[in-house]
Short mmCIF file of C-alpha atoms in Angstrom, two decimals:
data_model
loop_
_atom_site.label_atom_id
_atom_site.label_comp_id
_atom_site.label_asym_id
_atom_site.label_seq_id
_atom_site.Cartn_x
_atom_site.Cartn_y
_atom_site.Cartn_z
CA UNK A 1 -0.21 0.27 -0.02
CA UNK A 2 1.39 2.98 -0.95
CA UNK A 3 1.37 6.32 1.31
CA UNK A 4 -0.66 8.53 -0.57
CA UNK A 5 -3.39 5.84 -0.51
CA UNK A 6 -3.09 6.25 3.90
CA UNK A 7 -2.66 9.12 4.10
CA UNK A 8 -6.03 9.65 1.97
CA UNK A 9 -7.54 6.64 4.68
CA UNK A 10 -6.27 8.66 7.64
CA UNK A 11 -8.22 11.76 5.66
CA UNK A 12 -11.21 10.29 5.63
CA UNK A 13 -11.27 9.29 9.16
CA UNK A 14 -10.35 12.39 10.84
CA UNK A 15 -12.85 14.69 8.84
CA UNK A 16 -15.40 11.79 9.52
CA UNK A 17 -14.54 12.93 13.77
CA UNK A 18 -11.96 9.38 14.00
CA UNK A 19 -10.26 10.47 16.81
CA UNK A 20 -6.42 11.14 15.47
CA UNK A 21 -4.68 8.09 17.53
CA UNK A 22 -7.60 6.20 16.94
CA UNK A 23 -7.57 6.74 12.79
CA UNK A 24 -3.96 6.56 12.82
CA UNK A 25 -3.44 3.33 14.82
CA UNK A 26 -5.91 1.78 12.53
CA UNK A 27 -4.33 2.81 9.19
CA UNK A 28 -1.20 1.70 10.91
CA UNK A 29 -2.71 -1.91 11.37
CA UNK A 30 -4.29 -1.87 8.15
CA UNK A 31 -0.42 -0.84 7.10
CA UNK A 32 0.81 -4.11 8.59
CA UNK A 33 -1.68 -6.24 7.39
CA UNK A 34 -1.33 -5.64 4.37
CA UNK A 35 2.54 -6.30 4.65
CA UNK A 36 1.79 -9.55 5.97
CA UNK A 37 -0.32 -10.82 3.47
CA UNK A 38 2.55 -9.63 0.72
CA UNK A 39 5.45 -11.59 2.65
CA UNK A 40 2.86 -14.89 2.84
CA UNK A 41 1.94 -14.58 -0.51
CA UNK A 42 5.44 -14.22 -1.74
CA UNK A 43 6.73 -16.84 0.91
CA UNK A 44 4.08 -19.01 -1.44
CA UNK A 45 6.16 -18.45 -4.65
CA UNK A 46 2.98 -16.40 -5.68
CA UNK A 47 4.39 -13.53 -8.57
CA UNK A 48 4.58 -10.06 -7.32
CA UNK A 49 2.12 -8.78 -9.88
CA UNK A 50 -0.18 -11.34 -8.90
CA UNK A 51 0.33 -11.10 -4.73
CA UNK A 52 -0.47 -7.31 -4.61
CA UNK A 53 -4.12 -8.10 -6.34
CA UNK A 54 -4.70 -11.27 -3.97
CA UNK A 55 -3.09 -9.37 -1.14
CA UNK A 56 -5.86 -6.09 -1.84
CA UNK A 57 -8.44 -8.79 -1.92
CA UNK A 58 -7.45 -10.43 1.61
CA UNK A 59 -7.45 -6.26 2.96
CA UNK A 60 -10.95 -5.18 1.99
CA UNK A 61 -11.30 -2.76 0.03
CA UNK A 62 -10.97 1.39 1.44
CA UNK A 63 -14.73 1.61 1.61
CA UNK A 64 -15.26 -1.65 3.68
CA UNK A 65 -12.27 -0.34 5.81
CA UNK A 66 -13.61 2.74 6.61
CA UNK A 67 -16.98 1.17 7.09
CA UNK A 68 -15.92 -0.69 9.58
CA UNK A 69 -13.90 2.24 11.46
CA UNK A 70 -17.51 4.93 11.75
CA UNK A 71 -19.64 2.07 13.13
CA UNK A 72 -17.54 1.93 15.97
CA UNK A 73 -19.05 5.64 18.18
CA UNK A 74 -16.66 5.05 20.48
CA UNK A 75 -13.28 6.16 18.03
CA UNK A 76 -15.13 9.00 17.77
CA UNK A 77 -13.51 11.93 19.48
CA UNK A 78 -14.98 13.89 21.91
CA UNK A 79 -14.32 17.12 19.81
CA UNK A 80 -16.04 15.96 17.25
CA UNK A 81 -19.17 15.13 19.32
CA UNK A 82 -19.11 18.14 21.06
CA UNK A 83 -17.68 20.47 19.28
CA UNK A 84 -19.72 23.24 20.87
CA UNK A 85 -17.80 22.27 24.27
CA UNK A 86 -14.73 21.65 22.59
CA UNK A 87 -14.01 24.81 20.77
CA UNK A 88 -16.09 27.14 21.86
CA UNK A 89 -16.61 26.92 26.05
CA UNK A 90 -13.44 25.65 27.23
CA UNK A 91 -11.32 28.32 25.32
CA UNK A 92 -13.24 30.96 27.38
CA UNK A 93 -12.24 28.11 30.93
CA UNK A 94 -8.88 27.94 29.61
CA UNK A 95 -8.22 31.96 28.91
CA UNK A 96 -10.14 32.34 32.15
CA UNK A 97 -8.10 29.32 34.14
CA UNK A 98 -4.27 30.81 32.67
CA UNK A 99 -5.50 33.99 33.52
CA UNK A 100 -6.33 33.95 37.64
CA UNK A 101 -2.97 31.50 37.81
CA UNK A 102 -0.82 34.41 36.34
CA UNK A 103 -2.51 36.64 38.82
CA UNK A 104 -2.62 34.36 41.70
CA UNK A 105 1.15 34.14 41.27
CA UNK A 106 1.65 37.50 40.72
CA UNK A 107 0.00 38.88 43.76
CA UNK A 108 2.08 36.08 45.96
CA UNK A 109 5.15 36.83 44.45
CA UNK A 110 4.67 40.58 45.12
CA UNK A 111 3.50 40.00 48.34
CA UNK A 112 6.27 37.75 49.71
CA UNK A 113 8.64 40.58 47.35
CA UNK A 114 6.77 42.84 50.01
CA UNK A 115 7.14 41.01 52.69
CA UNK A 116 11.02 40.27 52.39
CA UNK A 117 11.59 43.54 51.19
CA UNK A 118 13.92 44.70 53.68
CA UNK A 119 16.56 41.78 52.74
CA UNK A 120 16.41 42.00 49.24
CA UNK A 121 19.91 43.88 47.31
CA UNK A 122 17.80 45.86 44.84
CA UNK A 123 18.46 44.24 42.31
CA UNK A 124 16.27 40.95 43.55
CA UNK A 125 13.45 44.50 44.23
CA UNK A 126 13.24 45.07 40.37
CA UNK A 127 13.83 41.37 39.31
CA UNK A 128 10.46 40.67 41.46
CA UNK A 129 8.82 43.85 39.70
CA UNK A 130 9.66 42.56 36.34
CA UNK A 131 8.18 38.95 36.99
CA UNK A 132 5.29 40.87 38.43
CA UNK A 133 4.47 42.73 35.11
CA UNK A 134 5.78 40.09 33.22
CA UNK A 135 2.48 38.05 35.16
CA UNK A 136 0.40 40.71 34.49
CA UNK A 137 1.13 40.33 30.65
CA UNK A 138 0.41 37.22 29.97
CA UNK A 139 -3.14 37.06 31.87
CA UNK A 140 -3.81 40.08 29.78
CA UNK A 141 -2.31 38.98 26.43
CA UNK A 142 -0.21 35.33 26.70
CA UNK A 143 -3.22 34.11 28.49
CA UNK A 144 -5.92 34.92 25.82
CA UNK A 145 -3.35 34.08 23.18
CA UNK A 146 -2.44 30.59 24.37
CA UNK A 147 -6.59 29.61 24.52
CA UNK A 148 -6.94 30.62 21.41
CA UNK A 149 -4.08 29.19 19.92
CA UNK A 150 -4.84 25.79 21.13
CA UNK A 151 -8.02 25.49 20.43
CA UNK A 152 -6.61 26.48 16.72
CA UNK A 153 -4.28 23.61 16.77
CA UNK A 154 -6.27 20.79 18.10
CA UNK A 155 -9.33 21.52 15.79
CA UNK A 156 -6.35 21.20 13.16
CA UNK A 157 -5.54 18.23 14.42
CA UNK A 158 -8.27 16.86 14.65
CA UNK A 159 -10.28 18.61 10.80
CA UNK A 160 -12.75 20.23 13.09
CA UNK A 161 -15.26 22.25 11.34
CA UNK A 162 -13.57 25.85 11.39
CA UNK A 163 -16.86 27.49 12.02
CA UNK A 164 -16.62 25.80 15.93
CA UNK A 165 -13.15 27.38 16.37
CA UNK A 166 -13.35 30.42 14.44
CA UNK A 167 -16.19 31.05 17.12
CA UNK A 168 -14.56 30.33 19.76
CA UNK A 169 -11.88 32.66 19.43
CA UNK A 170 -13.69 35.18 18.42
CA UNK A 171 -15.72 34.58 21.77
CA UNK A 172 -12.41 34.59 23.42
CA UNK A 173 -10.68 38.20 22.28
CA UNK A 174 -14.44 39.93 22.78
CA UNK A 175 -14.08 38.54 26.07
CA UNK A 176 -10.32 39.93 26.26
CA UNK A 177 -11.73 43.45 24.69
CA UNK A 178 -13.74 43.60 27.63
CA UNK A 179 -11.08 43.23 30.36
CA UNK A 180 -9.33 46.35 31.59
CA UNK A 181 -6.51 46.42 33.93
CA UNK A 182 -3.33 48.44 35.13
CA UNK A 183 -0.46 47.15 36.62
CA UNK A 184 1.19 50.05 38.88
CA UNK A 185 4.03 49.30 41.23
CA UNK A 186 7.20 51.29 41.13
CA UNK A 187 10.28 49.96 42.55
CA UNK A 188 9.16 50.33 46.31
CA UNK A 189 6.73 47.20 45.48
CA UNK A 190 3.87 49.80 46.82
CA UNK A 191 1.69 50.21 44.15
CA UNK A 192 -1.22 49.41 43.17
CA UNK A 193 -2.06 46.26 40.20
CA UNK A 194 -6.52 46.13 39.21
CA UNK A 195 -8.00 43.87 37.08
CA UNK A 196 -11.87 44.28 35.94
CA UNK A 197 -14.14 43.51 32.65
CA UNK A 198 -17.05 45.29 31.35
CA UNK A 199 -17.92 47.32 28.63
CA UNK A 200 -19.31 51.08 27.78
CA UNK A 201 -20.78 52.07 23.52
CA UNK A 202 -18.23 55.09 23.52
CA UNK A 203 -15.46 52.46 24.15
CA UNK A 204 -16.60 50.67 21.25
CA UNK A 205 -13.68 51.42 18.84
CA UNK A 206 -10.82 50.69 21.61
CA UNK A 207 -12.69 47.32 22.10
CA UNK A 208 -12.85 46.64 19.00
CA UNK A 209 -9.10 47.09 18.14
CA UNK A 210 -8.12 45.20 22.03
CA UNK A 211 -10.42 42.14 19.93
CA UNK A 212 -8.67 42.53 16.70
CA UNK A 213 -5.03 42.59 18.10
CA UNK A 214 -6.16 39.15 19.83
CA UNK A 215 -7.98 37.74 16.66
CA UNK A 216 -5.92 38.49 14.01
CA UNK A 217 -2.73 36.77 14.56
CA UNK A 218 -4.54 34.03 16.38
CA UNK A 219 -6.91 32.83 13.49
CA UNK A 220 -5.21 34.32 10.13
CA UNK A 221 -2.51 31.60 10.15
CA UNK A 222 -5.56 29.00 11.17
CA UNK A 223 -7.10 29.88 7.87
CA UNK A 224 -3.94 30.27 5.85
CA UNK A 225 -3.49 26.26 7.42
CA UNK A 226 -7.05 25.72 6.44
CA UNK A 227 -6.94 27.06 2.38
CA UNK A 228 -3.23 25.21 2.13
CA UNK A 229 -4.08 22.31 3.15
CA UNK A 230 -8.00 22.23 1.22
CA UNK A 231 -9.73 20.69 4.95
CA UNK A 232 -13.30 20.97 4.57
CA UNK A 233 -14.58 23.02 6.90
CA UNK A 234 -18.38 21.90 6.93
CA UNK A 235 -18.13 17.91 8.51
CA UNK A 236 -20.44 14.63 6.21
CA UNK A 237 -22.93 13.43 8.43
CA UNK A 238 -23.19 9.78 9.94
#
């Protein structure tokens, strides 16, 4: 069996909702079975040209293999069965969790630095302040980018319909655009860190720009990948 045929089978299974690990394992097992049959036929003295045809008959047609796989619902991935949850709700929850983790770490570092400030050198104090600033940046920007980017990567890997991940990325971008925050911690470490969520009609342009800044670097590469790989955005129903 040539590689192009095996890749086509894998692609069909992925687009039909079979989990990547199951799809690739099944195709590898099919390859191994075909190789075993070919070796058996050649050992029996059957010419190579005839062996290929006999092996194809014993292995069975591709359609039968695909039907057999799709007849087993336990092989379908959670993402293909619940795309709304996997690529719309979970990215939002991931963004919130990552932001909360960053903010919690920021508070812990800042409180520790304030407590031990008398024993810290100026370089260590500045380092603690820089770490807090990095954690604040992570909560505000890296967390939503990571959540949205991971959703795109998983959707591409599992050939999920693009509409779900696009909706998820837009929701993450919208939520981030509605979050306002400030980091004002001088070298004395006695400043303020604030984060809040809100929206006002007069700030619509600013909100739109924030959303675009997050959505564009995540969604554009994903859309380019879809186009370059010609991945179907609508999955057939079974």
